[in-house]
Coordinates of C-alpha atoms in Angstrom, one line a residue:
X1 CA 29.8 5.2 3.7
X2 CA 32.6 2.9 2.3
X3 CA 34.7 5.6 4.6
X4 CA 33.7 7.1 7.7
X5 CA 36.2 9.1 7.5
X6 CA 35.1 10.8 4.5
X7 CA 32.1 13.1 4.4
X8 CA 30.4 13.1 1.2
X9 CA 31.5 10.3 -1.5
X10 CA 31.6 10.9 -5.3
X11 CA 28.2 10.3 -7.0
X12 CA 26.0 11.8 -3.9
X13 CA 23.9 14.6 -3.9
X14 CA 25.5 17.6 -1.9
X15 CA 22.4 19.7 -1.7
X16 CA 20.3 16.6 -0.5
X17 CA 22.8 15.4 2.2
X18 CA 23.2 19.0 3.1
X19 CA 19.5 19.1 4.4
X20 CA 19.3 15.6 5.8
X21 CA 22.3 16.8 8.0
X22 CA 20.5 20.1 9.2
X23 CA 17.5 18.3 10.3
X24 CA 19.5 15.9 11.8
X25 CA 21.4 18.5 13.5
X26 CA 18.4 20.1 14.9
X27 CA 17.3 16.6 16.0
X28 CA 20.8 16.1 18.0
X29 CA 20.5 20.3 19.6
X30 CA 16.7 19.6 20.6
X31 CA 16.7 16.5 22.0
X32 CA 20.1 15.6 22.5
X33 CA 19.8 12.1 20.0
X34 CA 22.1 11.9 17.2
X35 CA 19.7 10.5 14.2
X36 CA 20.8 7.6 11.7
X37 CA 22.8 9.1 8.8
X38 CA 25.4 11.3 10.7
X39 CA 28.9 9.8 10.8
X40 CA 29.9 8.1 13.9
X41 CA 32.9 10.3 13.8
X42 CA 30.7 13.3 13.8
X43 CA 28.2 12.0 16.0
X44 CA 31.0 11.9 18.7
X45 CA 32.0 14.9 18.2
X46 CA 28.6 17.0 18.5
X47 CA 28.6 14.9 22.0
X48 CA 31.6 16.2 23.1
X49 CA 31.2 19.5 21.8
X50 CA 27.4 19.5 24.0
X51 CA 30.0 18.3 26.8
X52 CA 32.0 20.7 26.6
X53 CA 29.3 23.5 26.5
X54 CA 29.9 24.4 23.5
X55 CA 26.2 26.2 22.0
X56 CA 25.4 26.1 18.3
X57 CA 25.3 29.8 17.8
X58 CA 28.4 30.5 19.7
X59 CA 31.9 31.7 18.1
X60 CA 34.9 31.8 18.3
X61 CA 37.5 34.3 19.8
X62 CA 40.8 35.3 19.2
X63 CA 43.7 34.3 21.7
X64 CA 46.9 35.7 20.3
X65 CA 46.6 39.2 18.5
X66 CA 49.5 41.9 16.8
X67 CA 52.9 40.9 18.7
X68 CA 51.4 37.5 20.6
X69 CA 50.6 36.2 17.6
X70 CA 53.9 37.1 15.7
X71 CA 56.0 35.7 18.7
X72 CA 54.3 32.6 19.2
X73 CA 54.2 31.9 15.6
X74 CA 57.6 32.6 15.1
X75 CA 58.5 30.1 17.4
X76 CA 56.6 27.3 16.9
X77 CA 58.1 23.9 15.3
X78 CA 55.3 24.0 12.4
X79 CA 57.1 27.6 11.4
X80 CA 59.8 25.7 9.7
X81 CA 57.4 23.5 7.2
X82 CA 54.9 26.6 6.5
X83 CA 57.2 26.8 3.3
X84 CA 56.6 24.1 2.4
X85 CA 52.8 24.1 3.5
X86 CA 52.6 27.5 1.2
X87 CA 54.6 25.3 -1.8
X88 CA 51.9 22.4 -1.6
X89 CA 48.8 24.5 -1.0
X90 CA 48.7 27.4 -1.6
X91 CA 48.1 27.6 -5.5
X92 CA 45.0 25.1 -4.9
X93 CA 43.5 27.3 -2.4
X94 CA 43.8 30.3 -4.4
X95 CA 42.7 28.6 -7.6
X96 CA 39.7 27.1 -6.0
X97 CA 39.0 29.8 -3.4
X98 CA 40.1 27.9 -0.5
X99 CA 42.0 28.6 2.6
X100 CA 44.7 27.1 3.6
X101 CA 45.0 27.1 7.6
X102 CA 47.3 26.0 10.0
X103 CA 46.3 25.3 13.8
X104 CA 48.2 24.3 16.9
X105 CA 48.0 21.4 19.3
X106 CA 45.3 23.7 21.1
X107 CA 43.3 24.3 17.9
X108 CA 44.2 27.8 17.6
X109 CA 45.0 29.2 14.4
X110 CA 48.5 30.7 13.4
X111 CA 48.3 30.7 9.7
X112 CA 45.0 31.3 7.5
X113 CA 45.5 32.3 3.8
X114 CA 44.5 31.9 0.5
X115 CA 41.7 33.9 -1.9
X116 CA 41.5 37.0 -0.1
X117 CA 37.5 36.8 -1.2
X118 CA 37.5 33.7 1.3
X119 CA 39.6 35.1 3.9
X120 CA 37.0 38.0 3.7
X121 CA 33.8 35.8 4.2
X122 CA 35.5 33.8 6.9
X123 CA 36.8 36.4 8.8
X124 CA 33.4 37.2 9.7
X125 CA 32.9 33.7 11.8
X126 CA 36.3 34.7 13.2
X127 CA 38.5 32.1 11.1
X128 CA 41.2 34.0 11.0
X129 CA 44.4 33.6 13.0
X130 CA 45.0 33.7 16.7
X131 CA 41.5 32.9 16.7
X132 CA 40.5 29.3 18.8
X133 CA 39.1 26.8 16.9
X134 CA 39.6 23.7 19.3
X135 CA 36.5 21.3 19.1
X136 CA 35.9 22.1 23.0
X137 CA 35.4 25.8 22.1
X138 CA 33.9 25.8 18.3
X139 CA 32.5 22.1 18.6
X140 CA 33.1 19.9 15.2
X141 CA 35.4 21.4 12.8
X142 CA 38.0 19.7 10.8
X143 CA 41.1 21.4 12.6
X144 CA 39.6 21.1 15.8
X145 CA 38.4 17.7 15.4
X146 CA 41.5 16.6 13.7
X147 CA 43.6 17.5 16.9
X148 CA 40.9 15.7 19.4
X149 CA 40.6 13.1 17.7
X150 CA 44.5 12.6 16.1
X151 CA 43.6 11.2 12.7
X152 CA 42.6 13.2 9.1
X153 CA 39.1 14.2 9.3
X154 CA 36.7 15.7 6.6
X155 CA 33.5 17.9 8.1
X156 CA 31.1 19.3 5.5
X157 CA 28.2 21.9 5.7
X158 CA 25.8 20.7 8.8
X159 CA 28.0 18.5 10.7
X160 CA 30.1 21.4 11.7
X161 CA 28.8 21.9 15.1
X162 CA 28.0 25.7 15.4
X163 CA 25.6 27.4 13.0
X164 CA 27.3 30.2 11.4
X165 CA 30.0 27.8 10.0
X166 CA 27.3 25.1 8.4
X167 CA 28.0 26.9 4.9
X168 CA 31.6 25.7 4.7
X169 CA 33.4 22.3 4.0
X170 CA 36.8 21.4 5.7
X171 CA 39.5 18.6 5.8
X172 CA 42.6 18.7 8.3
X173 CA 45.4 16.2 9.1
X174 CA 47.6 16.2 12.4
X175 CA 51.3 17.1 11.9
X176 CA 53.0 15.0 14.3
X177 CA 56.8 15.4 15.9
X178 CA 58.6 12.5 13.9
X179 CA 60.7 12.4 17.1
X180 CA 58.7 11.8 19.9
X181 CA 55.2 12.0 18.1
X182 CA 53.6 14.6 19.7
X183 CA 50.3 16.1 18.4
X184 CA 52.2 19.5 16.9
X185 CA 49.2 20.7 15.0
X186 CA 47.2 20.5 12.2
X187 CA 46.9 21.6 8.3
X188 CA 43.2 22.4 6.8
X189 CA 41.7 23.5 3.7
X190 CA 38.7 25.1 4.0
X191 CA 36.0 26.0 1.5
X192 CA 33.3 25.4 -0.5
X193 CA 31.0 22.3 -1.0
X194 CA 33.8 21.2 -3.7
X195 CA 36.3 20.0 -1.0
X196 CA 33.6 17.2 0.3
X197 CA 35.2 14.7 -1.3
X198 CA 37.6 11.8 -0.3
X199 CA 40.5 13.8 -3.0
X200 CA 40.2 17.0 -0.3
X201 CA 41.0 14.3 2.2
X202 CA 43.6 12.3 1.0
X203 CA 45.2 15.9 0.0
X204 CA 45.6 17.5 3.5
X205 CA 46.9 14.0 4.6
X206 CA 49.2 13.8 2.0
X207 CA 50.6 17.3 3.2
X208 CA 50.6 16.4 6.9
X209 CA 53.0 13.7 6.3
X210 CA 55.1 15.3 4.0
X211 CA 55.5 17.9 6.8
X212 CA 56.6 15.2 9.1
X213 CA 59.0 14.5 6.7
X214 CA 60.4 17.6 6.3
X215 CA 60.5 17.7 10.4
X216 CA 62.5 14.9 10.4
X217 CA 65.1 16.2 7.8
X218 CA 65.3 19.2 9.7
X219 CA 66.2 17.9 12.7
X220 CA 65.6 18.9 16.0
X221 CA 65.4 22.9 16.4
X222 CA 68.2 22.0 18.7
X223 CA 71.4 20.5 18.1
X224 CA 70.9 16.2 17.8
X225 CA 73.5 15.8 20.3
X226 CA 71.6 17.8 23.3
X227 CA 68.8 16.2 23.4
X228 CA 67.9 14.3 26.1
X229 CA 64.6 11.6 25.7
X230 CA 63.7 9.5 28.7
X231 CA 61.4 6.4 28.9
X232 CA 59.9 5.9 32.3
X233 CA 57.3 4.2 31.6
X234 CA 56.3 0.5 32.5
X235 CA 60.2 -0.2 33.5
X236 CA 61.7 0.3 37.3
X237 CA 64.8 1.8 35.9
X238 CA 63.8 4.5 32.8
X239 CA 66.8 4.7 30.2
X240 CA 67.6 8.2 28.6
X241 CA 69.5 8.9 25.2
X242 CA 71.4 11.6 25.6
X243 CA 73.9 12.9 23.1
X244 CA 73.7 10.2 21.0
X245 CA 74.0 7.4 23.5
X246 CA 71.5 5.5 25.3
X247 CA 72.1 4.5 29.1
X248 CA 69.9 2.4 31.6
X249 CA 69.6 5.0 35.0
X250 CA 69.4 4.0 38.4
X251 CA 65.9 3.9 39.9
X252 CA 67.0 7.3 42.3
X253 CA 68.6 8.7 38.9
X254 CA 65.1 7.7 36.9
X255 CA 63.1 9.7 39.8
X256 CA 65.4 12.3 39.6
X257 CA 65.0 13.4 35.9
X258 CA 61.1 12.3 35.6
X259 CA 60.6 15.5 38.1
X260 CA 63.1 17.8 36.2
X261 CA 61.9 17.1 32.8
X262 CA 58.8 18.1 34.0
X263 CA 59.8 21.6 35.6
X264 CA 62.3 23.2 33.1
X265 CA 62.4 26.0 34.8
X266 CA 64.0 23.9 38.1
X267 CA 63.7 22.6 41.7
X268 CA 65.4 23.8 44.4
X269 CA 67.0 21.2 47.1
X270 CA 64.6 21.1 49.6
X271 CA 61.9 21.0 46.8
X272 CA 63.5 17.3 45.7
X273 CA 64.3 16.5 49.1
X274 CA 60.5 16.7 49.6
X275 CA 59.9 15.4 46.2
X276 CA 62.2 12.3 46.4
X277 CA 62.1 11.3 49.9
X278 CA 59.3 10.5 52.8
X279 CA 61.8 9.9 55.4
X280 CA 62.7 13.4 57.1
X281 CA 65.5 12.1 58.4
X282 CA 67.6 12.0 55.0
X283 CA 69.9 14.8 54.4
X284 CA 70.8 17.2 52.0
X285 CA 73.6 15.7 51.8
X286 CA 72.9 12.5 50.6
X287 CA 70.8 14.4 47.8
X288 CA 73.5 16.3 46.5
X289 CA 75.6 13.2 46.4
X290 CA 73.1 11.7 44.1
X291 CA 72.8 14.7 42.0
X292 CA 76.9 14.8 41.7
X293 CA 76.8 11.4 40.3
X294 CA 74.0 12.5 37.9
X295 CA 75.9 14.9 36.6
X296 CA 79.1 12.2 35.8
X297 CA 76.1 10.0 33.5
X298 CA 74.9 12.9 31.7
X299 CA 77.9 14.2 31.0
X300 CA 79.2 18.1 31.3
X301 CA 77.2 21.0 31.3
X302 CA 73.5 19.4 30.9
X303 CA 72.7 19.6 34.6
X304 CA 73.2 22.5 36.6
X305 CA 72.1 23.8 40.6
X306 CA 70.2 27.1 42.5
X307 CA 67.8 25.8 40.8
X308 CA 68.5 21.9 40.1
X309 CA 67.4 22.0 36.5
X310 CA 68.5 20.9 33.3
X311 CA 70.0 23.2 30.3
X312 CA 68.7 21.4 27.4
X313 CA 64.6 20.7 27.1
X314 CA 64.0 16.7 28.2
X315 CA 61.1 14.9 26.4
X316 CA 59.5 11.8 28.1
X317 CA 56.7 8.9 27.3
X318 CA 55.2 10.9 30.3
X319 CA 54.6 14.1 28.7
X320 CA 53.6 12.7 25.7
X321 CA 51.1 10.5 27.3
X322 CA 49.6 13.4 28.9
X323 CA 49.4 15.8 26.1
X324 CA 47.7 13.4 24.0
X325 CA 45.0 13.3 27.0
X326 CA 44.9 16.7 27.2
X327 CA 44.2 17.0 23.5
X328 CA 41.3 14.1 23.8
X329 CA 43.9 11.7 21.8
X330 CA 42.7 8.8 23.9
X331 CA 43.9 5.9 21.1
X332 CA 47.1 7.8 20.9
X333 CA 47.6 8.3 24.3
X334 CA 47.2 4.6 25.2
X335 CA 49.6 3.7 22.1
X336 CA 52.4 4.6 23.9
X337 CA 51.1 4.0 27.6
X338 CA 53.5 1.0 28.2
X339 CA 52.6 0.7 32.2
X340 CA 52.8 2.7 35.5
X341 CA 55.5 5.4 36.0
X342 CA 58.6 3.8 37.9
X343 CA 56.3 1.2 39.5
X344 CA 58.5 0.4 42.6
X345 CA 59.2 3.9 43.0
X346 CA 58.1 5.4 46.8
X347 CA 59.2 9.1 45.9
X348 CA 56.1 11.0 46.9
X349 CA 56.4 13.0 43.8
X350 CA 56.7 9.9 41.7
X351 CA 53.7 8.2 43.1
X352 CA 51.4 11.1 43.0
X353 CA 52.4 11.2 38.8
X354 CA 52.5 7.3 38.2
X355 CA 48.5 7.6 40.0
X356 CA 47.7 10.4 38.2
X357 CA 48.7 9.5 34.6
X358 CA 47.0 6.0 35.5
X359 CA 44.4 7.0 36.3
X360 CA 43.6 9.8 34.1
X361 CA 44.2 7.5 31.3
X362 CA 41.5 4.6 32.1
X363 CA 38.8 7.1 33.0
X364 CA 39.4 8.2 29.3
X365 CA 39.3 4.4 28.3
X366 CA 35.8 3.9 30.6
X367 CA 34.2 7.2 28.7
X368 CA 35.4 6.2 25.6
X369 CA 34.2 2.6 25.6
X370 CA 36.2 1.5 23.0
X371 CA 36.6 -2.4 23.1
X372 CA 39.5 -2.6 21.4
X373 CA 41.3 -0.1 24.2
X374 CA 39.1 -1.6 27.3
X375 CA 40.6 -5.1 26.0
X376 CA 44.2 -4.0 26.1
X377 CA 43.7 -2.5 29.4
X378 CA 42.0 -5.4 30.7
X379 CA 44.6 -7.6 29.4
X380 CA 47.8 -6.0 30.6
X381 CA 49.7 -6.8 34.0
X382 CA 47.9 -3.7 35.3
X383 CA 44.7 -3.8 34.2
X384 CA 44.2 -7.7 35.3
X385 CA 42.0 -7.6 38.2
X386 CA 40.8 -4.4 37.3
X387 CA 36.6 -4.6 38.0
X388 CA 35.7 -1.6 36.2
X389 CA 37.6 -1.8 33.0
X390 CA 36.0 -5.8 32.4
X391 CA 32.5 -4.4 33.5
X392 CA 32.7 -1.9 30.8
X393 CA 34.5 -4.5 28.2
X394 CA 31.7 -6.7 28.9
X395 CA 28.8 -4.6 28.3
X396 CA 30.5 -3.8 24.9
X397 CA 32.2 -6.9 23.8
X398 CA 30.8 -10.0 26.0
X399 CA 32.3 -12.7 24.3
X400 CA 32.3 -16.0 26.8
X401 CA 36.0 -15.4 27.7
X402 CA 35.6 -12.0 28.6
X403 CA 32.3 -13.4 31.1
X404 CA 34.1 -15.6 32.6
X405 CA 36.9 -13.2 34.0
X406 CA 33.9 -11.0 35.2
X407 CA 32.6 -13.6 37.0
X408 CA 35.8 -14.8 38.3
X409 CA 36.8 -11.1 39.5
X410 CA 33.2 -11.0 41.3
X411 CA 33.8 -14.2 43.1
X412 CA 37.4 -13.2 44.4
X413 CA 36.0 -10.0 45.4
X414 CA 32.8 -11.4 47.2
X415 CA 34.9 -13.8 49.1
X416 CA 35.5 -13.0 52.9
X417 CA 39.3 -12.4 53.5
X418 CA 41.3 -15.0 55.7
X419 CA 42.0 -13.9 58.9

């Protein structure tokens, strides 16, 4: 494959690569091996999916039905661009007998349509919406798969991971937040062996980005001056744009709001006394002195008590970090990973999150072996003496640079301490 990315290239045989796949597939569910001509992509994926314990004749069930579905839709940030989804789509799906779909950043569906023939046929595997389609409940599917993995991805007849959807072809895209680049979603078309080619591909991408663009015309669904967007990450003192300007906090300020943004719904004072401080002997008092001088940076009306919380919704490199773990968006996640949370923070609170998000973020790096991550890793401030992280880079990229700092980290550690 000139692509990896693409399933079946122009010229090939469908029927013929159709079969090679099912015996290949039977091959991976027997014995666990993936065989030769399966993607890489999808070989990862069927391992996962096994991971997950997903089976290949499971299916898939539906998670928001009537009302749940209505509400959740209604207000979700893709809402706004199904328009222009519908505009873009829809006439190819109906003319070819495709669906268009629409999934979340959980992989379940909130919009299927298209020929109502299709619909019919896939509503009996449960493609329908509300329905769950993530990889880690249907295993490899192109909306599923698209959302693990955070990049346009093309599945055709036998590398879909569960039996009774081996008949079908899909591509899907991620829709990202233009603002803060958040997984939002994805957009698929679904369909016949016709879409298993790199046009079907290229097509949903085209859509997905033309979606981010709308997103970004829109605006925020809130007014541009409220929001608040904080960077905490990698820096003592996090900086925060808020209504329009950008200001550099304190490092008590920069504890304050990473544990707000993180609870909308609020804290109460002895929850951030506990939070913020290990020394019992601080007061209330001192907190709410801190919090009052909050207020006078943000500004009026943004920060309010009983509850501490504040009014408008607060986006951080932190959340985004961990919703591209979450979502198995290891690449993504480490893209914006710029170093620990509020390193010379002591806030218990803050150090239990800055250990967490570390941590949670390099076992993703050892599982996924990727050299190119393990390198970066290896090679920033906080990844330096790190024993693990140049193990693994050496057993998948041991160049004589990369030997030598092994060796080097195995001497320092073998040596007895002073003293």
């Amino acid at each position: 494959m000139t692509d990896p990315w693409v399933a079946l290239e122009p010229g090939a045989d469908p029927v013929e690569r159709a079969r090679i796949l099912r015996r290949a597939h039977e091959t991976f569910t027997e014995a666990g091996t993936v065989p030769r001509p399966v993607r890489a992509v999808v070989a990862d994926s069927w391992r996962r999916s096994a991971r997950a314990g997903v089976g290949p004749d499971g299916g898939a069930d539906v998670e928001l039905a009537d009302g749940d579905l209505g509400v959740y839709r209604a207000e979700h940030p893709l809402a706004r661009v199904m328009p222009l989804c519908r505009e873009l789509m829809g006439s190819f799906a109906l003319d070819g007998e495709h669906l268009l779909a629409v999934c979340d950043a959980h992989g379940r569906l909130l919009w299927v349509e298209g020929h109502p023939v299709t619909r019919r046929q896939a509503g009996r595997m449960n493609f329908v919406p509300g329905a769950r389609w993530a990889e880690s409940a249907m295993g490899t599917n192109a909306p599923g798969t698209a959302v693990a993995v955070d990049r346009p991805v093309q599945v055709f007849a036998a590398e879909h991971f569960v039996r009774r959807v081996q008949s079908w072809t899909c591509a899907a895209a991620p829709v990202h937040d233009p603002r803060t680049g958040r997984v939002l979603g994805a957009v698929d078309i679904t369909g016949g062996d016709g879409l298993a080619h790199p046009h079907s591909l290229a097509f949903v991408q085209a859509v997905a980005r033309a979606a981010e663009s709308q997103l970004a015309l829109l605006g925020p669904g809130r007014p541009a001056d409220e929001a608040l967007e904080l960077t905490a990450l990698g820096r003592d003192e996090a900086t925060l744009l808020v209504r329009g300007r950008r200001i550099r906090l304190s490092r008590r300020h920069s504890e304050i709001l990473v544990l707000l943004a993180r609870r909308p719904e609020g804290l109460t004072g002895d929850e951030l006394l506990c939070a913020l401080y290990d020394d019992e002997s601080v007061t209330p008092v001192t907190l709410r002195a801190e919090l009052a001088r909050l207020r006078g940076v943000l500004g009026p009306g943004l920060l309010v008590s009983r509850p501490y919380r504040l009014t408008v919704p607060a986006e951080s490199d932190v959340a985004v970090v961990e919703r591209r773990l979450e979502s198995g968006a290891v690449t993504a996640a480490a893209s914006v990973y710029a170093g620990p949370l509020l390193p010379a923070s002591r806030a218990p609170a803050v150090v239990r999150l800055r250990h967490r998000l570390a941590d949670g973020l390099r076992s993703a790096l050892l599982t996924r072996r990727d050299p190119d991550l393990l390198s970066d890793w290896a090679h920033a401030p906080w990844g330096e003496d790190d024993l693990d992280v140049w193990r693994a880079l050496a057993a998948v990229r041991p160049t004589a640079m990369v030997r030598a700092r092994l060796a080097a980290l195995d001497t320092e550690l073998a040596a007895p301490s002073d003293g």
